[in-house]
Structures are given as C-alpha cells and as structure tokens.
Amino acid sequence: MARRSDSDLAPHELRVLVAVADTGGFSAAAETLRLTQSAVSHSVRGSERKIGAVLFERGRAGARPTPAGAKAVAHARHILRLLDVLTAEVRGAARPGAAEGPLRIAAFRSAALHLLPPALRRLRARHPGIEPRVRIVREVGRGTAGEVADGKADMAIATLGGRAPLPPGLVTSRLFEEPYALVHASGHAAPRSLPLVDWAENCGSYTRDWWAAQDWIPKATVEAEDDGAVLSLVSGGHGMAIMPALSLAGAPGSVRITDLGPDRPTRQVGYVTTPELAGSAVVRALVRELRAAVPRGAGVSRTGS
C-alpha cells in the first residue's frame, strides 16, 4: 500500500485553505470551522511549508490569497468536491441510475430564468436525492466558466465560442444556438433610428464583426445593468436593443421582435464542467434534463445529442 508523503496535504488542511479564502481571514475561518485561530494559522503555515510557497498575504484587513494561493485554493476545492462525489457515487452504486448529493450550478441570468427552471423541475422529480445549488454569475470576464475553474461550481451554463478563451482544462459541450434579434417598442415606424440600449453582459465578442458592419447601429446611449433592465427600457420606448433569443423569452407584448435576416449573428449556449465531474451521476443527470429543456419556438436550434 502506498504511504502518504509528509509533503501531501490532508483533507482537513485543504478545508482550512478554502475557509480562509472564502471568509477573508484566519479568525473568520476559525469560526466557520469551529477551530481556534491558532489552529488555523498553524495549519496554513504547515501547508505553506509543504508546498514551498506563501499562500496568503496577511494584513490588518485579513488574509488574501497570493497567486500561488489562488491556485492552491482552486485545487483544494476540486479535491474536496471529488471526495464528496466519491462518497455519493459509492453509496449510489447499489442503486443503478440513482444520483444524489449536492450539485453546484453557475448560470448567467437569462439561462437561470428560462433554461434552468424546467430542467431542475424534471431533475428533482427523477432524482429527489440531488440538491441543486444555483448561483447567478455575470457572463463577463471569466464568467460562469471561471466558477468551475475555481472549484466554486460543478457545472456552468455558459456562452461558448467567443473570442475570450475559456479557462484551460475544462470540458465543454453545446446545448443550442440562439440568434440575435432587433427588439423595440411596438408601433414605432422606424425602429432602426432609435438610440441603442445595451448592457455589458451582451456578448459583443460573438457579434463584433457583424456589429461593425452595420452602419445603422449607433453607439449605446443607455447602459443598463442587465438584459431585464434593457427589455424594460425598450418596452418604455427609450430605444432599441439587439438581444439573443434567451433574453427575449417571455418578452412583454409591448415590444416587437424583428428578425435580423439570414446573416444575423448567433451565439452558442452550452455547459462547462471538469473532466473528473463530467462522468459523475449528478452532472450527467442535469445534462440530460438540460437537453430536454432546450426552449422550443424561441428561435433557438438544438445542437449536440
């Protein structure tokens, strides 16, 4: 039997690293873990000695992970999650098809509103032992995929195929393709003459070339917080917007959605997970329900199997 090296970190040491990163300090981590502050400090120092790097910057404001510490914490989250999955999968081995345990999901707003609810209803009905935990994350910067890369989510609903590369080492698969459309208040004779309403999360990386070729699209004069605010402003007659189909699901009758033609831009929506979790029962169960929940009649095309 292989023996554990003195340089290996034990699960309790990994939990301390994650708690310090999550709470921002040794005292807060100690309270969360029901340990003394000295025990937390001793554990972190021991981990730093084993790894050979400083993992946290200490200061009056608390403790913040160094670049090395951020990597260590991400790996710690992944390892601890795999230990949880190991236990759940072994328990479920006696019941073929069963899936149980927590399932951490990161999703951008429109996916959380219109794609996840029907998928989660079916998931709970088929697998009552699964405990979904959903976080809504803005799809800017590292976005929802960054939550998976950092070990904060098991799976993310993400936009794929943009110019910004996804974090390396992740498994991705497309769910559907959605087109963009012009949306404006009903009854306006010349909607393309209206000012543009936009929001930072609108995936410009997917539409940049098309956008640049349209001389009728002005610079945005109204910047909203999210797509819901954009839709509300457009409905109130404050401008036009160019939005993906998922953001337009359930749009009020006071707005009109106009097709942008055969050369309209599209974006890919899919899921992101890790190679280790891709085969887990909880992730596979959600993938099945997500594929079944892909919206029909909303201008989206299914992809994948």
Short mmCIF file of C-alpha atoms in Angstrom, two decimals:
data_model
loop_
_atom_site.label_atom_id
_atom_site.label_comp_id
_atom_site.label_asym_id
_atom_site.label_seq_id
_atom_site.Cartn_x
_atom_site.Cartn_y
_atom_site.Cartn_z
CA MET A 1 0.00 0.00 0.00
CA ALA A 2 1.29 3.45 -0.93
CA ARG A 3 2.14 5.62 2.04
CA ARG A 4 1.16 9.26 2.27
CA SER A 5 4.14 11.56 1.83
CA ASP A 6 4.88 14.10 4.52
CA SER A 7 4.51 16.75 1.84
CA ASP A 8 0.93 15.72 1.00
CA LEU A 9 -1.89 17.92 2.23
CA ALA A 10 -4.61 16.19 4.20
CA PRO A 11 -8.32 16.96 3.58
CA HIS A 12 -8.58 18.98 6.81
CA GLU A 13 -5.69 21.18 5.62
CA LEU A 14 -7.45 21.74 2.29
CA ARG A 15 -10.62 22.75 4.12
CA VAL A 16 -8.68 25.32 6.11
CA LEU A 17 -7.24 26.86 2.92
CA VAL A 18 -10.69 27.12 1.35
CA ALA A 19 -12.22 28.57 4.52
CA VAL A 20 -9.54 31.27 4.82
CA ALA A 21 -10.01 32.21 1.15
CA ASP A 22 -13.82 32.25 1.44
CA THR A 23 -14.01 34.23 4.68
CA GLY A 24 -11.06 36.54 4.04
CA GLY A 25 -9.31 35.94 7.36
CA PHE A 26 -7.96 33.45 9.86
CA SER A 27 -10.38 34.42 12.64
CA ALA A 28 -13.44 34.14 10.41
CA ALA A 29 -12.19 30.82 9.04
CA ALA A 30 -11.66 29.54 12.57
CA GLU A 31 -15.23 30.47 13.48
CA THR A 32 -16.59 28.75 10.36
CA LEU A 33 -14.60 25.58 11.02
CA ARG A 34 -15.11 25.69 14.79
CA LEU A 35 -11.39 25.79 15.40
CA THR A 36 -9.13 28.19 17.25
CA GLN A 37 -7.37 30.91 15.30
CA SER A 38 -4.03 29.46 16.30
CA ALA A 39 -5.07 26.08 14.85
CA VAL A 40 -5.97 27.73 11.54
CA SER A 41 -2.70 29.69 11.48
CA HIS A 42 -0.72 26.55 12.28
CA SER A 43 -2.48 24.63 9.50
CA VAL A 44 -1.84 27.34 6.90
CA ARG A 45 1.81 27.61 7.87
CA GLY A 46 2.13 23.84 7.60
CA SER A 47 0.53 23.86 4.14
CA GLU A 48 2.84 26.65 3.00
CA ARG A 49 5.84 24.72 4.26
CA LYS A 50 4.77 21.55 2.45
CA ILE A 51 4.02 23.37 -0.81
CA GLY A 52 7.02 25.68 -0.58
CA ALA A 53 5.14 28.90 -1.31
CA VAL A 54 3.38 31.70 0.56
CA LEU A 55 -0.34 31.13 0.06
CA PHE A 56 -1.86 34.16 1.79
CA GLU A 57 -0.95 37.79 2.22
CA ARG A 58 -1.60 38.66 5.87
CA GLY A 59 -2.64 42.14 6.90
CA ARG A 60 -4.89 44.16 9.17
CA ALA A 61 -7.73 43.72 6.69
CA GLY A 62 -7.44 39.94 6.80
CA ALA A 63 -5.87 37.35 4.54
CA ARG A 64 -5.92 37.37 0.75
CA PRO A 65 -4.65 34.52 -1.47
CA THR A 66 -1.41 35.15 -3.33
CA PRO A 67 -1.32 33.96 -6.99
CA ALA A 68 0.09 30.66 -5.70
CA GLY A 69 -2.57 30.60 -3.02
CA ALA A 70 -5.37 31.16 -5.52
CA LYS A 71 -4.21 28.10 -7.47
CA ALA A 72 -3.87 26.06 -4.29
CA VAL A 73 -7.37 27.01 -3.16
CA ALA A 74 -8.88 26.16 -6.57
CA HIS A 75 -7.22 22.73 -6.49
CA ALA A 76 -8.35 22.27 -2.89
CA ARG A 77 -11.96 22.96 -3.83
CA HIS A 78 -11.77 20.46 -6.69
CA ILE A 79 -10.23 17.76 -4.50
CA LEU A 80 -12.73 18.22 -1.67
CA ARG A 81 -15.61 18.12 -4.14
CA LEU A 82 -14.29 14.89 -5.65
CA LEU A 83 -14.16 13.34 -2.18
CA ASP A 84 -17.84 14.25 -1.75
CA VAL A 85 -18.66 12.78 -5.15
CA LEU A 86 -16.73 9.61 -4.32
CA THR A 87 -18.90 9.03 -1.26
CA ALA A 88 -22.16 9.75 -3.09
CA GLU A 89 -21.26 7.61 -6.11
CA VAL A 90 -20.23 4.64 -3.99
CA ARG A 91 -23.43 4.85 -1.95
CA GLY A 92 -25.45 5.01 -5.14
CA ALA A 93 -23.65 2.08 -6.76
CA ALA A 94 -26.13 -0.33 -5.23
CA ARG A 95 -28.99 1.55 -6.93
CA PRO A 96 -28.32 1.75 -10.69
CA GLY A 97 -29.48 5.04 -12.18
CA ALA A 98 -29.68 6.76 -8.82
CA ALA A 99 -27.99 10.11 -8.31
CA GLU A 100 -27.75 12.03 -5.07
CA GLY A 101 -25.88 14.76 -3.28
CA PRO A 102 -25.26 18.47 -3.87
CA LEU A 103 -24.91 19.85 -7.39
CA ARG A 104 -23.43 23.34 -7.63
CA ILE A 105 -24.52 25.22 -10.75
CA ALA A 106 -23.39 28.60 -12.07
CA ALA A 107 -25.55 30.26 -14.72
CA PHE A 108 -25.89 33.64 -16.38
CA ARG A 109 -29.14 35.48 -15.77
CA SER A 110 -31.25 34.58 -18.79
CA ALA A 111 -30.25 30.90 -18.55
CA ALA A 112 -31.15 30.87 -14.86
CA LEU A 113 -34.53 32.42 -15.65
CA HIS A 114 -35.59 30.48 -18.73
CA LEU A 115 -33.47 27.33 -19.14
CA LEU A 116 -32.74 26.02 -15.65
CA PRO A 117 -36.24 26.03 -14.05
CA PRO A 118 -37.80 23.35 -16.29
CA ALA A 119 -34.59 21.31 -16.17
CA LEU A 120 -34.47 21.47 -12.37
CA ARG A 121 -38.15 20.52 -12.05
CA ARG A 122 -37.54 17.37 -14.07
CA LEU A 123 -34.29 16.69 -12.22
CA ARG A 124 -35.98 16.86 -8.80
CA ALA A 125 -38.82 14.64 -9.99
CA ARG A 126 -36.46 11.96 -11.28
CA HIS A 127 -33.70 12.32 -8.71
CA PRO A 128 -35.09 13.66 -5.41
CA GLY A 129 -31.73 12.94 -3.77
CA ILE A 130 -29.95 15.61 -5.82
CA GLU A 131 -29.65 19.01 -4.11
CA PRO A 132 -29.18 21.75 -6.75
CA ARG A 133 -27.47 24.95 -5.61
CA VAL A 134 -27.63 27.72 -8.20
CA ARG A 135 -25.55 30.90 -8.36
CA ILE A 136 -26.25 33.59 -10.93
CA VAL A 137 -22.97 34.95 -12.30
CA ARG A 138 -22.49 37.71 -14.84
CA GLU A 139 -21.17 36.38 -18.13
CA VAL A 140 -18.32 38.88 -18.34
CA GLY A 141 -14.61 38.29 -17.86
CA ARG A 142 -14.13 34.67 -16.77
CA GLY A 143 -17.90 34.42 -16.30
CA THR A 144 -19.65 31.23 -15.28
CA ALA A 145 -16.83 29.02 -16.63
CA GLY A 146 -14.46 30.73 -14.19
CA GLU A 147 -16.62 29.46 -11.33
CA VAL A 148 -15.97 25.89 -12.48
CA ALA A 149 -12.27 26.52 -12.99
CA ASP A 150 -12.02 27.95 -9.46
CA GLY A 151 -13.81 24.96 -7.95
CA LYS A 152 -16.85 27.01 -6.91
CA ALA A 153 -19.27 25.23 -9.25
CA ASP A 154 -19.55 21.69 -10.57
CA MET A 155 -21.12 22.81 -13.79
CA ALA A 156 -21.81 26.09 -15.54
CA ILE A 157 -24.28 27.19 -18.18
CA ALA A 158 -22.05 29.34 -20.36
CA THR A 159 -21.79 31.06 -23.71
CA LEU A 160 -19.28 29.25 -25.92
CA GLY A 161 -17.24 30.17 -28.94
CA GLY A 162 -16.42 33.76 -28.07
CA ARG A 163 -13.07 35.33 -28.69
CA ALA A 164 -12.20 35.25 -24.99
CA PRO A 165 -10.81 31.73 -24.35
CA LEU A 166 -12.34 29.58 -21.65
CA PRO A 167 -10.11 28.58 -18.73
CA PRO A 168 -7.95 25.60 -19.78
CA GLY A 169 -8.64 22.03 -18.77
CA LEU A 170 -12.45 22.17 -18.82
CA VAL A 171 -14.95 20.00 -20.68
CA THR A 172 -17.48 21.88 -22.81
CA SER A 173 -20.48 20.84 -24.87
CA ARG A 174 -23.05 22.85 -26.81
CA LEU A 175 -26.73 22.77 -25.93
CA PHE A 176 -28.20 25.09 -28.55
CA GLU A 177 -27.57 28.02 -30.84
CA GLU A 178 -29.59 31.18 -30.41
CA PRO A 179 -29.93 34.09 -32.84
CA TYR A 180 -29.89 37.77 -32.04
CA ALA A 181 -32.87 39.93 -32.96
CA LEU A 182 -33.80 43.59 -33.01
CA VAL A 183 -36.23 44.50 -30.24
CA HIS A 184 -38.12 47.77 -29.95
CA ALA A 185 -41.37 49.23 -28.67
CA SER A 186 -44.40 48.21 -30.72
CA GLY A 187 -45.77 50.76 -33.14
CA HIS A 188 -42.56 52.62 -33.92
CA ALA A 189 -42.33 53.33 -37.66
CA ALA A 190 -38.52 53.46 -37.85
CA PRO A 191 -37.03 51.36 -35.01
CA ARG A 192 -33.53 51.44 -36.50
CA SER A 193 -33.44 55.18 -35.96
CA LEU A 194 -33.86 54.81 -32.20
CA PRO A 195 -30.97 55.17 -29.74
CA LEU A 196 -29.29 51.94 -28.68
CA VAL A 197 -29.86 50.41 -25.25
CA ASP A 198 -27.20 47.88 -24.26
CA TRP A 199 -25.63 46.11 -21.28
CA ALA A 200 -22.11 44.92 -20.52
CA GLU A 201 -23.06 41.25 -20.50
CA ASN A 202 -24.41 41.40 -24.05
CA CYS A 203 -21.90 39.15 -25.75
CA GLY A 204 -20.18 41.59 -28.07
CA SER A 205 -17.37 39.11 -28.74
CA TYR A 206 -19.86 36.92 -30.59
CA THR A 207 -21.32 39.74 -32.67
CA ARG A 208 -18.37 42.10 -33.08
CA ASP A 209 -17.73 41.56 -36.81
CA TRP A 210 -21.41 41.67 -37.70
CA TRP A 211 -21.93 44.68 -35.44
CA ALA A 212 -19.07 46.61 -37.02
CA ALA A 213 -20.53 46.08 -40.49
CA GLN A 214 -23.90 47.63 -39.58
CA ASP A 215 -23.76 51.37 -40.21
CA TRP A 216 -27.24 51.82 -38.75
CA ILE A 217 -26.25 50.77 -35.22
CA PRO A 218 -25.22 53.79 -33.14
CA LYS A 219 -23.05 53.79 -30.06
CA ALA A 220 -25.08 52.86 -26.99
CA THR A 221 -26.52 55.90 -25.27
CA VAL A 222 -28.15 53.92 -22.45
CA GLU A 223 -26.13 51.33 -20.49
CA ALA A 224 -28.33 49.07 -18.37
CA GLU A 225 -27.36 46.66 -15.60
CA ASP A 226 -28.73 43.51 -17.24
CA ASP A 227 -30.95 42.24 -20.05
CA GLY A 228 -34.08 42.57 -17.91
CA ALA A 229 -33.45 46.28 -17.47
CA VAL A 230 -32.77 46.60 -21.21
CA LEU A 231 -36.10 44.98 -22.04
CA SER A 232 -37.89 47.28 -19.60
CA LEU A 233 -36.29 50.39 -21.10
CA VAL A 234 -37.07 49.27 -24.64
CA SER A 235 -40.66 48.49 -23.65
CA GLY A 236 -40.95 52.03 -22.31
CA GLY A 237 -39.92 53.48 -25.66
CA HIS A 238 -36.42 54.58 -24.62
CA GLY A 239 -34.61 52.93 -27.54
CA MET A 240 -33.92 49.72 -29.42
CA ALA A 241 -31.72 46.79 -28.49
CA ILE A 242 -30.09 43.80 -30.17
CA MET A 243 -30.58 40.79 -27.93
CA PRO A 244 -30.19 37.00 -28.00
CA ALA A 245 -33.27 34.78 -28.06
CA LEU A 246 -32.93 33.52 -24.49
CA SER A 247 -33.04 37.09 -23.17
CA LEU A 248 -36.26 37.63 -25.12
CA ALA A 249 -38.13 34.62 -23.73
CA GLY A 250 -41.31 35.91 -22.14
CA ALA A 251 -40.88 39.41 -23.60
CA PRO A 252 -43.90 41.62 -22.92
CA GLY A 253 -46.46 42.31 -25.64
CA SER A 254 -45.45 45.95 -25.63
CA VAL A 255 -42.27 45.13 -27.56
CA ARG A 256 -41.79 43.87 -31.07
CA ILE A 257 -39.05 41.41 -32.01
CA THR A 258 -37.74 41.78 -35.56
CA ASP A 259 -35.63 39.16 -37.32
CA LEU A 260 -32.24 40.46 -38.48
CA GLY A 261 -32.16 38.31 -41.60
CA PRO A 262 -30.12 35.32 -42.76
CA ASP A 263 -26.81 36.93 -41.80
CA ARG A 264 -27.93 37.62 -38.24
CA PRO A 265 -25.40 36.90 -35.51
CA THR A 266 -25.82 33.91 -33.22
CA ARG A 267 -24.22 32.62 -30.07
CA GLN A 268 -23.70 29.16 -28.69
CA VAL A 269 -25.02 28.23 -25.25
CA GLY A 270 -23.63 25.14 -23.59
CA TYR A 271 -22.34 23.69 -20.37
CA VAL A 272 -18.89 23.59 -18.83
CA THR A 273 -17.58 21.15 -16.25
CA THR A 274 -14.34 19.41 -15.29
CA PRO A 275 -13.12 16.12 -16.79
CA GLU A 276 -13.46 14.47 -13.37
CA LEU A 277 -17.05 15.62 -12.80
CA ALA A 278 -18.25 15.11 -16.38
CA GLY A 279 -18.87 11.43 -15.66
CA SER A 280 -20.47 11.90 -12.25
CA ALA A 281 -24.08 10.84 -11.84
CA VAL A 282 -25.28 14.28 -10.73
CA VAL A 283 -23.74 16.13 -13.68
CA ARG A 284 -24.90 13.54 -16.21
CA ALA A 285 -28.43 13.72 -14.80
CA LEU A 286 -28.56 17.50 -15.18
CA VAL A 287 -27.14 17.36 -18.72
CA ARG A 288 -29.98 15.04 -19.77
CA GLU A 289 -32.59 17.41 -18.36
CA LEU A 290 -30.94 20.49 -19.86
CA ARG A 291 -31.04 18.94 -23.31
CA ALA A 292 -34.70 18.10 -22.80
CA ALA A 293 -35.42 21.64 -21.60
CA VAL A 294 -33.90 23.47 -24.58
CA PRO A 295 -36.62 26.01 -25.42
CA ARG A 296 -38.71 25.29 -28.49
CA GLY A 297 -40.33 28.02 -30.51
CA ALA A 298 -37.97 30.67 -29.17
CA GLY A 299 -35.80 30.88 -32.25
CA VAL A 300 -33.13 28.51 -31.00
CA SER A 301 -31.65 25.47 -32.73
CA ARG A 302 -30.71 22.36 -30.79
CA THR A 303 -27.18 21.05 -31.00
CA GLY A 304 -25.48 18.02 -29.59
CA SER A 305 -27.13 14.73 -28.72
#
